[in-house]
Coordinates of C-alpha atoms in Angstrom, one line a residue:
M295 CA 0.0 0.0 0.0
A296 CA 2.8 2.3 0.9
M297 CA 4.4 1.6 -2.4
T298 CA 1.2 2.3 -4.2
V299 CA 0.7 5.5 -2.4
S300 CA 4.3 6.5 -3.2
S301 CA 3.8 5.7 -6.8
A302 CA 0.6 7.7 -6.9
C303 CA 2.3 10.6 -5.2
F304 CA 5.2 10.4 -7.6
S305 CA 2.8 10.3 -10.5
V306 CA 0.9 13.4 -9.2
F307 CA 4.2 15.2 -8.5
S308 CA 5.5 14.3 -12.0
Y309 CA 2.3 15.4 -13.6
K310 CA 2.4 18.8 -11.7
K311 CA 6.1 19.2 -12.5
V312 CA 5.6 18.6 -16.2
N313 CA 2.6 20.9 -16.2
R314 CA 4.7 23.6 -14.5
I315 CA 7.4 23.1 -17.1
K316 CA 4.8 23.3 -19.9
G317 CA 3.2 26.3 -18.3
A318 CA 6.6 28.1 -18.0
A319 CA 7.4 27.2 -21.6
S320 CA 4.0 28.6 -22.7
E321 CA 4.6 31.8 -20.7
D322 CA 8.1 32.1 -22.2
F323 CA 6.7 31.5 -25.7
A324 CA 3.9 34.1 -25.1
A325 CA 6.5 36.6 -23.8
A326 CA 8.8 35.9 -26.8
T327 CA 5.8 36.3 -29.2
A328 CA 4.8 39.6 -27.5
L329 CA 8.4 40.9 -27.7
R330 CA 8.6 39.9 -31.4
T331 CA 5.3 41.6 -32.1
E332 CA 6.5 44.8 -30.4
E333 CA 9.7 44.7 -32.4
E334 CA 7.7 44.4 -35.6
K335 CA 6.0 47.7 -34.6
K336 CA 9.3 49.4 -34.5
V337 CA 11.4 51.1 -37.2
K338 CA 15.1 51.7 -37.6
L339 CA 16.3 55.3 -37.3
G340 CA 18.1 55.9 -40.5
G341 CA 21.1 53.8 -41.1
S342 CA 21.7 53.2 -37.3
E343 CA 20.9 50.0 -35.4
L344 CA 18.5 51.8 -33.2
R345 CA 14.8 50.7 -33.5
V346 CA 12.1 52.9 -32.0
T347 CA 8.3 52.8 -32.0
R348 CA 6.6 54.3 -35.0
L349 CA 5.3 57.1 -32.8
G350 CA 7.2 58.7 -30.0
I351 CA 6.4 61.2 -27.2
G352 CA 7.8 64.7 -27.0
A353 CA 8.7 65.8 -23.4
W354 CA 9.0 69.5 -24.2
S355 CA 6.2 70.5 -21.9
W356 CA 7.4 68.5 -18.9
G357 CA 8.6 70.9 -16.3
D358 CA 8.5 73.9 -18.7
T359 CA 7.0 77.3 -17.6
A360 CA 8.2 79.4 -20.5
Y361 CA 6.0 78.1 -23.3
W362 CA 3.7 75.5 -21.8
N363 CA 2.1 75.4 -18.4
N364 CA 1.7 79.2 -18.3
S365 CA 0.0 79.0 -14.9
G366 CA 3.2 77.5 -13.5
W367 CA 4.6 74.0 -12.8
D368 CA 3.1 72.3 -9.8
D369 CA 2.6 68.8 -8.2
R370 CA -0.6 68.2 -10.1
K371 CA 1.1 68.7 -13.4
L372 CA 4.0 66.6 -12.3
K373 CA 1.6 63.7 -11.5
A374 CA -0.1 64.2 -14.9
A375 CA 3.2 64.0 -16.7
K376 CA 4.2 60.9 -14.9
A377 CA 0.8 59.4 -15.8
A378 CA 1.4 60.3 -19.4
F379 CA 4.7 58.5 -19.4
D380 CA 3.2 55.4 -17.8
A381 CA 0.2 55.4 -20.2
S382 CA 2.6 55.7 -23.2
V383 CA 4.7 52.7 -22.0
D384 CA 1.6 50.7 -21.2
R385 CA 0.4 51.1 -24.8
G386 CA 3.8 50.2 -26.3
I387 CA 5.1 53.7 -27.1
T388 CA 8.6 53.6 -25.7
F389 CA 10.4 56.4 -27.6
F390 CA 10.8 59.7 -25.7
D391 CA 12.4 62.9 -26.9
T392 CA 13.7 65.6 -24.6
A393 CA 16.4 68.3 -24.6
E394 CA 18.7 70.1 -22.2
V395 CA 16.9 73.4 -22.7
Y396 CA 13.4 72.0 -22.0
G397 CA 12.4 73.3 -18.6
T398 CA 14.9 75.9 -17.5
T399 CA 15.6 76.4 -13.9
F400 CA 14.0 79.8 -13.9
M401 CA 10.4 80.6 -12.7
G402 CA 10.0 77.3 -10.9
A403 CA 10.7 75.1 -13.9
I404 CA 12.1 71.6 -13.6
N405 CA 14.4 70.2 -16.4
S406 CA 12.6 67.8 -18.6
E407 CA 15.6 65.5 -18.7
T408 CA 15.5 65.2 -14.9
L409 CA 11.8 64.3 -14.9
L410 CA 12.2 61.8 -17.7
G411 CA 15.0 60.1 -15.9
R412 CA 13.0 60.0 -12.7
F413 CA 10.0 58.5 -14.5
I414 CA 12.2 55.8 -16.1
K415 CA 13.7 54.8 -12.8
E416 CA 10.3 54.6 -11.1
R417 CA 9.0 52.5 -13.9
E418 CA 12.0 50.1 -13.8
R419 CA 11.4 49.5 -10.1
K420 CA 7.9 48.2 -11.0
N421 CA 8.7 46.5 -14.3
R422 CA 12.3 45.7 -15.1
G423 CA 11.3 44.3 -18.5
V424 CA 10.5 47.6 -20.0
E425 CA 13.1 49.2 -22.3
V426 CA 12.7 52.9 -23.1
A427 CA 14.5 54.6 -25.9
V428 CA 15.7 58.1 -24.9
A429 CA 16.6 60.9 -27.3
T430 CA 17.9 64.3 -26.1
K431 CA 19.6 67.3 -27.7
F432 CA 22.6 69.6 -27.5
A433 CA 21.9 73.3 -27.6
A434 CA 24.2 75.1 -30.1
L435 CA 24.6 78.2 -27.9
P436 CA 26.8 80.9 -29.4
W437 CA 29.4 80.6 -26.5
R438 CA 29.9 76.9 -27.1
F439 CA 32.9 76.0 -29.2
G440 CA 34.3 72.8 -30.5
R441 CA 33.7 69.1 -30.2
Q442 CA 34.5 69.0 -26.4
S443 CA 31.5 71.3 -25.8
V444 CA 29.2 68.6 -27.2
L445 CA 30.7 65.9 -24.9
N446 CA 30.5 68.2 -21.9
A447 CA 26.9 69.0 -22.5
L448 CA 26.1 65.3 -23.1
K449 CA 27.6 64.3 -19.8
D450 CA 25.5 66.9 -18.1
S451 CA 22.4 65.5 -19.8
L452 CA 23.3 62.0 -18.8
S453 CA 23.7 63.1 -15.2
R454 CA 20.2 64.7 -15.2
L455 CA 18.8 61.6 -16.9
G456 CA 20.6 59.2 -14.6
L457 CA 21.8 57.2 -17.5
S458 CA 25.2 56.0 -18.7
S459 CA 24.2 56.5 -22.4
V460 CA 21.3 57.7 -24.5
D461 CA 19.9 56.1 -27.6
L462 CA 19.8 59.2 -29.7
Y463 CA 21.8 62.5 -29.3
Q464 CA 20.9 65.4 -31.6
L465 CA 22.1 68.9 -32.4
H466 CA 19.1 70.9 -31.5
W467 CA 19.7 73.6 -34.2
P468 CA 22.6 74.6 -36.4
G469 CA 25.0 76.9 -34.7
V470 CA 25.9 80.4 -35.9
W471 CA 29.4 79.0 -36.2
G472 CA 31.3 75.9 -35.3
N473 CA 29.0 73.3 -36.8
E474 CA 31.9 71.1 -37.9
G475 CA 33.1 70.9 -34.4
Y476 CA 29.6 70.0 -33.1
L477 CA 29.4 67.2 -35.7
D478 CA 32.8 65.9 -34.7
G479 CA 31.6 65.9 -31.1
L480 CA 28.7 63.7 -32.1
G481 CA 31.1 61.3 -33.7
D482 CA 33.3 61.3 -30.6
A483 CA 30.2 60.5 -28.4
V484 CA 29.4 57.4 -30.5
E485 CA 33.0 56.2 -30.4
Q486 CA 33.1 56.7 -26.6
G487 CA 30.0 54.7 -26.2
L488 CA 28.0 57.6 -24.7
V489 CA 25.3 57.4 -27.4
K490 CA 23.9 54.7 -29.7
S491 CA 23.0 56.9 -32.6
V492 CA 23.2 60.6 -33.5
G493 CA 21.0 63.1 -35.3
V494 CA 20.3 66.7 -36.0
S495 CA 17.3 69.0 -35.7
N496 CA 16.0 72.0 -37.6
Y497 CA 18.6 71.3 -40.4
S498 CA 18.0 72.5 -44.0
A499 CA 18.6 70.1 -46.9
K500 CA 22.0 71.5 -47.5
R501 CA 23.1 71.4 -43.9
L502 CA 21.7 67.9 -43.6
R503 CA 23.8 66.6 -46.6
D504 CA 26.9 68.2 -45.2
A505 CA 26.3 66.6 -41.8
Y506 CA 25.7 63.3 -43.4
E507 CA 28.9 63.4 -45.4
R508 CA 31.1 64.5 -42.5
L509 CA 29.8 61.7 -40.2
K510 CA 30.0 59.2 -43.1
K511 CA 33.8 59.7 -43.3
R512 CA 34.0 58.3 -39.8
G513 CA 31.7 55.4 -40.6
I514 CA 28.9 56.9 -38.5
P515 CA 25.4 57.1 -39.9
L516 CA 23.3 60.2 -39.4
A517 CA 20.1 58.6 -38.0
S518 CA 17.6 61.5 -38.0
N519 CA 16.6 65.1 -38.7
Q520 CA 14.0 66.4 -36.3
V521 CA 11.9 69.2 -37.9
Q522 CA 8.5 70.7 -37.6
Y523 CA 6.1 68.8 -39.8
S524 CA 2.3 68.6 -39.7
L525 CA -0.6 68.6 -42.1
I526 CA -0.6 72.4 -42.0
Y527 CA 3.2 72.9 -41.9
R528 CA 4.6 70.9 -44.8
A529 CA 7.8 72.9 -45.3
P530 CA 9.9 69.7 -45.2
E531 CA 8.1 68.6 -48.4
Q532 CA 8.6 72.0 -50.1
N533 CA 12.2 72.9 -49.1
G534 CA 13.8 69.5 -50.0
V535 CA 14.3 68.2 -46.4
K536 CA 11.9 65.3 -46.7
A537 CA 13.4 64.4 -50.1
A538 CA 16.9 64.5 -48.7
C539 CA 16.0 62.4 -45.7
D540 CA 14.4 59.8 -48.0
E541 CA 17.4 59.8 -50.4
L542 CA 20.0 59.5 -47.7
G543 CA 18.1 57.0 -45.5
I544 CA 17.7 59.5 -42.7
T545 CA 14.5 59.3 -40.6
L546 CA 12.5 62.4 -40.3
I547 CA 11.3 63.0 -36.7
A548 CA 8.3 65.3 -36.8
Y549 CA 7.8 67.7 -33.9
S550 CA 4.5 69.7 -33.4
P551 CA 2.8 67.0 -35.5
I552 CA -0.7 68.1 -34.3
A553 CA 0.2 71.8 -34.7
Q554 CA 0.4 72.2 -30.9
G555 CA -3.2 71.2 -30.5
A556 CA -4.6 73.2 -33.4
L557 CA -5.4 70.1 -35.4
T558 CA -7.1 68.2 -32.6
G559 CA -10.4 70.1 -32.9
K560 CA -10.1 71.3 -29.3
Y561 CA -9.7 74.9 -30.3
T562 CA -12.2 77.1 -32.3
P563 CA -12.2 80.7 -33.4
E564 CA -14.2 81.5 -30.2
N565 CA -12.0 79.4 -28.0
P566 CA -8.3 79.8 -29.2
P567 CA -5.4 78.5 -27.2
T568 CA -3.8 80.6 -24.4
G569 CA -0.3 81.6 -23.7
P570 CA 2.4 81.9 -26.5
R571 CA 0.3 79.7 -28.8
A572 CA -2.4 82.3 -29.0
R573 CA 0.0 84.5 -31.1
I574 CA 0.3 81.7 -33.7
Y575 CA -3.1 80.0 -33.7
T576 CA -5.2 83.1 -33.7
S577 CA -9.0 83.2 -34.3
E578 CA -8.3 84.2 -37.9
V579 CA -6.1 81.1 -38.4
L580 CA -8.6 78.8 -36.7
T581 CA -11.4 80.2 -38.9
K582 CA -9.5 79.2 -42.0
L583 CA -8.8 75.8 -40.5
Q584 CA -12.4 74.9 -40.0
P585 CA -13.1 73.2 -43.5
L586 CA -10.0 71.1 -43.0
L587 CA -10.9 70.2 -39.4
N588 CA -14.5 69.3 -40.5
R589 CA -13.1 66.9 -43.1
I590 CA -10.6 65.4 -40.7
N591 CA -13.5 64.7 -38.3
E592 CA -15.6 63.1 -41.0
I593 CA -12.7 60.8 -42.0
G594 CA -12.1 60.0 -38.3
E595 CA -15.7 59.0 -37.8
S596 CA -15.5 56.5 -40.7
Y597 CA -12.6 54.7 -38.9
S598 CA -13.9 55.3 -35.4
K599 CA -10.9 57.5 -34.8
T600 CA -10.4 61.0 -33.3
P601 CA -9.1 64.0 -35.4
T602 CA -5.8 63.7 -33.5
Q603 CA -5.4 60.1 -34.5
V604 CA -6.2 61.0 -38.1
V605 CA -3.6 63.7 -38.4
L606 CA -0.9 61.6 -36.7
N607 CA -1.7 58.7 -39.0
W608 CA -1.4 61.1 -42.0
L609 CA 2.2 61.7 -41.0
I610 CA 3.0 58.1 -40.5
A611 CA 1.5 57.4 -44.0
Q612 CA 4.2 59.7 -45.5
E613 CA 6.7 56.9 -44.7
N614 CA 10.1 57.4 -43.1
V615 CA 8.4 59.8 -40.6
V616 CA 8.2 59.3 -36.8
P617 CA 5.9 61.9 -35.2
I618 CA 6.5 62.9 -31.6
P619 CA 3.4 64.6 -30.2
G620 CA 3.7 66.0 -26.7
A621 CA 1.7 64.3 -24.0
R622 CA 0.9 66.2 -20.8
T623 CA -1.8 63.7 -19.5
A624 CA -2.5 60.0 -19.6
E625 CA -5.6 60.6 -21.7
Q626 CA -3.5 62.3 -24.4
A627 CA -1.0 59.5 -24.5
E628 CA -3.8 56.9 -24.8
E629 CA -5.3 58.9 -27.6
F630 CA -2.0 59.1 -29.5
S631 CA -1.6 55.3 -29.4
G632 CA -4.8 55.0 -31.4
A633 CA -2.9 56.5 -34.4
L634 CA -1.1 53.2 -34.8
G635 CA -2.2 49.9 -36.3
W636 CA -4.3 51.2 -39.2
R637 CA -3.8 53.5 -42.2
L638 CA -5.6 56.2 -44.2
S639 CA -6.2 55.4 -47.8
N640 CA -4.0 57.0 -50.4
N641 CA -7.0 59.1 -51.6
E642 CA -7.6 60.4 -48.1
V643 CA -4.0 61.2 -47.7
D644 CA -4.0 63.2 -50.9
E645 CA -7.4 64.9 -50.1
L646 CA -6.2 66.2 -46.8
R647 CA -3.0 67.5 -48.3
T648 CA -5.1 69.3 -51.0
L649 CA -7.4 70.9 -48.4
A650 CA -4.4 71.9 -46.2
S651 CA -2.6 73.5 -49.1
K652 CA -5.3 76.2 -49.1
I653 CA -4.2 77.4 -45.7
S654 CA -1.1 79.6 -45.2
P655 CA 1.6 77.7 -43.2
V656 CA 2.0 78.5 -39.5
M657 CA 5.1 80.1 -38.1
S658 CA 8.2 77.9 -38.0
F659 CA 11.3 77.8 -35.8
P660 CA 13.4 80.4 -37.7
V661 CA 16.8 78.7 -37.3
E662 CA 15.8 76.0 -39.8
N663 CA 16.4 78.6 -42.5
L664 CA 20.0 79.3 -41.4

């Protein structure tokens, strides 16, 4: 009897053990499948090895009090920004763009890099499996000279972020002078293992080609050019920047892709945005936008999508474009994720471009014309 019981116990134990092994294998397979699916949703940045989600999140507003958050930065907005970060990651958006000049230390601001680094660490403590791709930028201030200035600024950024390296380091705008030295500094950063890839921002087609060639001589690909690009600001299509990016295999990262909220349908001529944006998106501009916004809304309804999701999808449909809308709340981040996983028809893409062409372009960041 004892032997029989022992055999039965052994059989039960073996059965449970096998099932646990099978269960673990199933979990591993499911995890591997999920990881593979997530990787398939990513795109390579230019000729680099870095892969990022097809849509990223801009962290310009985090901590800022100069352009955004005109009523000041407070604990409520801090919690909202953290929720936006978590909601983005929860929905598979893991590419975040910041800069050393986002959120100066004046007027109660907190540096955006500091906040992003804090959010990443808090998230890692809860879920160590999450990998976030971080992009930040070097400010080409007139008193900065030479390649060492890039390395010094990068090390300061890494300190604020609490990271040993970043995935993408960009020149925020072309300098008045010394651009060759800045590009050499980017190359040095790659060779020293401080960054995985490098890019530029607000670069004209000519400057982009020059930067590409200078880095190419060192065997370093120029991964990206971050410029303003939206349905109502299509200068990259008209000034040769988009064509140069496509030709050279450089990814165009689109900032202000929803025109700082003007394309979301949130604002009307009677209810324009406040703060500095009020000088750009005036009641007159918003009046001219209404026919386009009406059509965007109609198209969105046919897909069960919001206007925001439609205009972001329009950019993604241009190919070789990664939009980075700014998310200040979890709700915004959740909405942005709805721009992925579907596509406007070619006819709809063309129709929206035609409607938008009847509207005068909004103001740009002037340094892109240097």
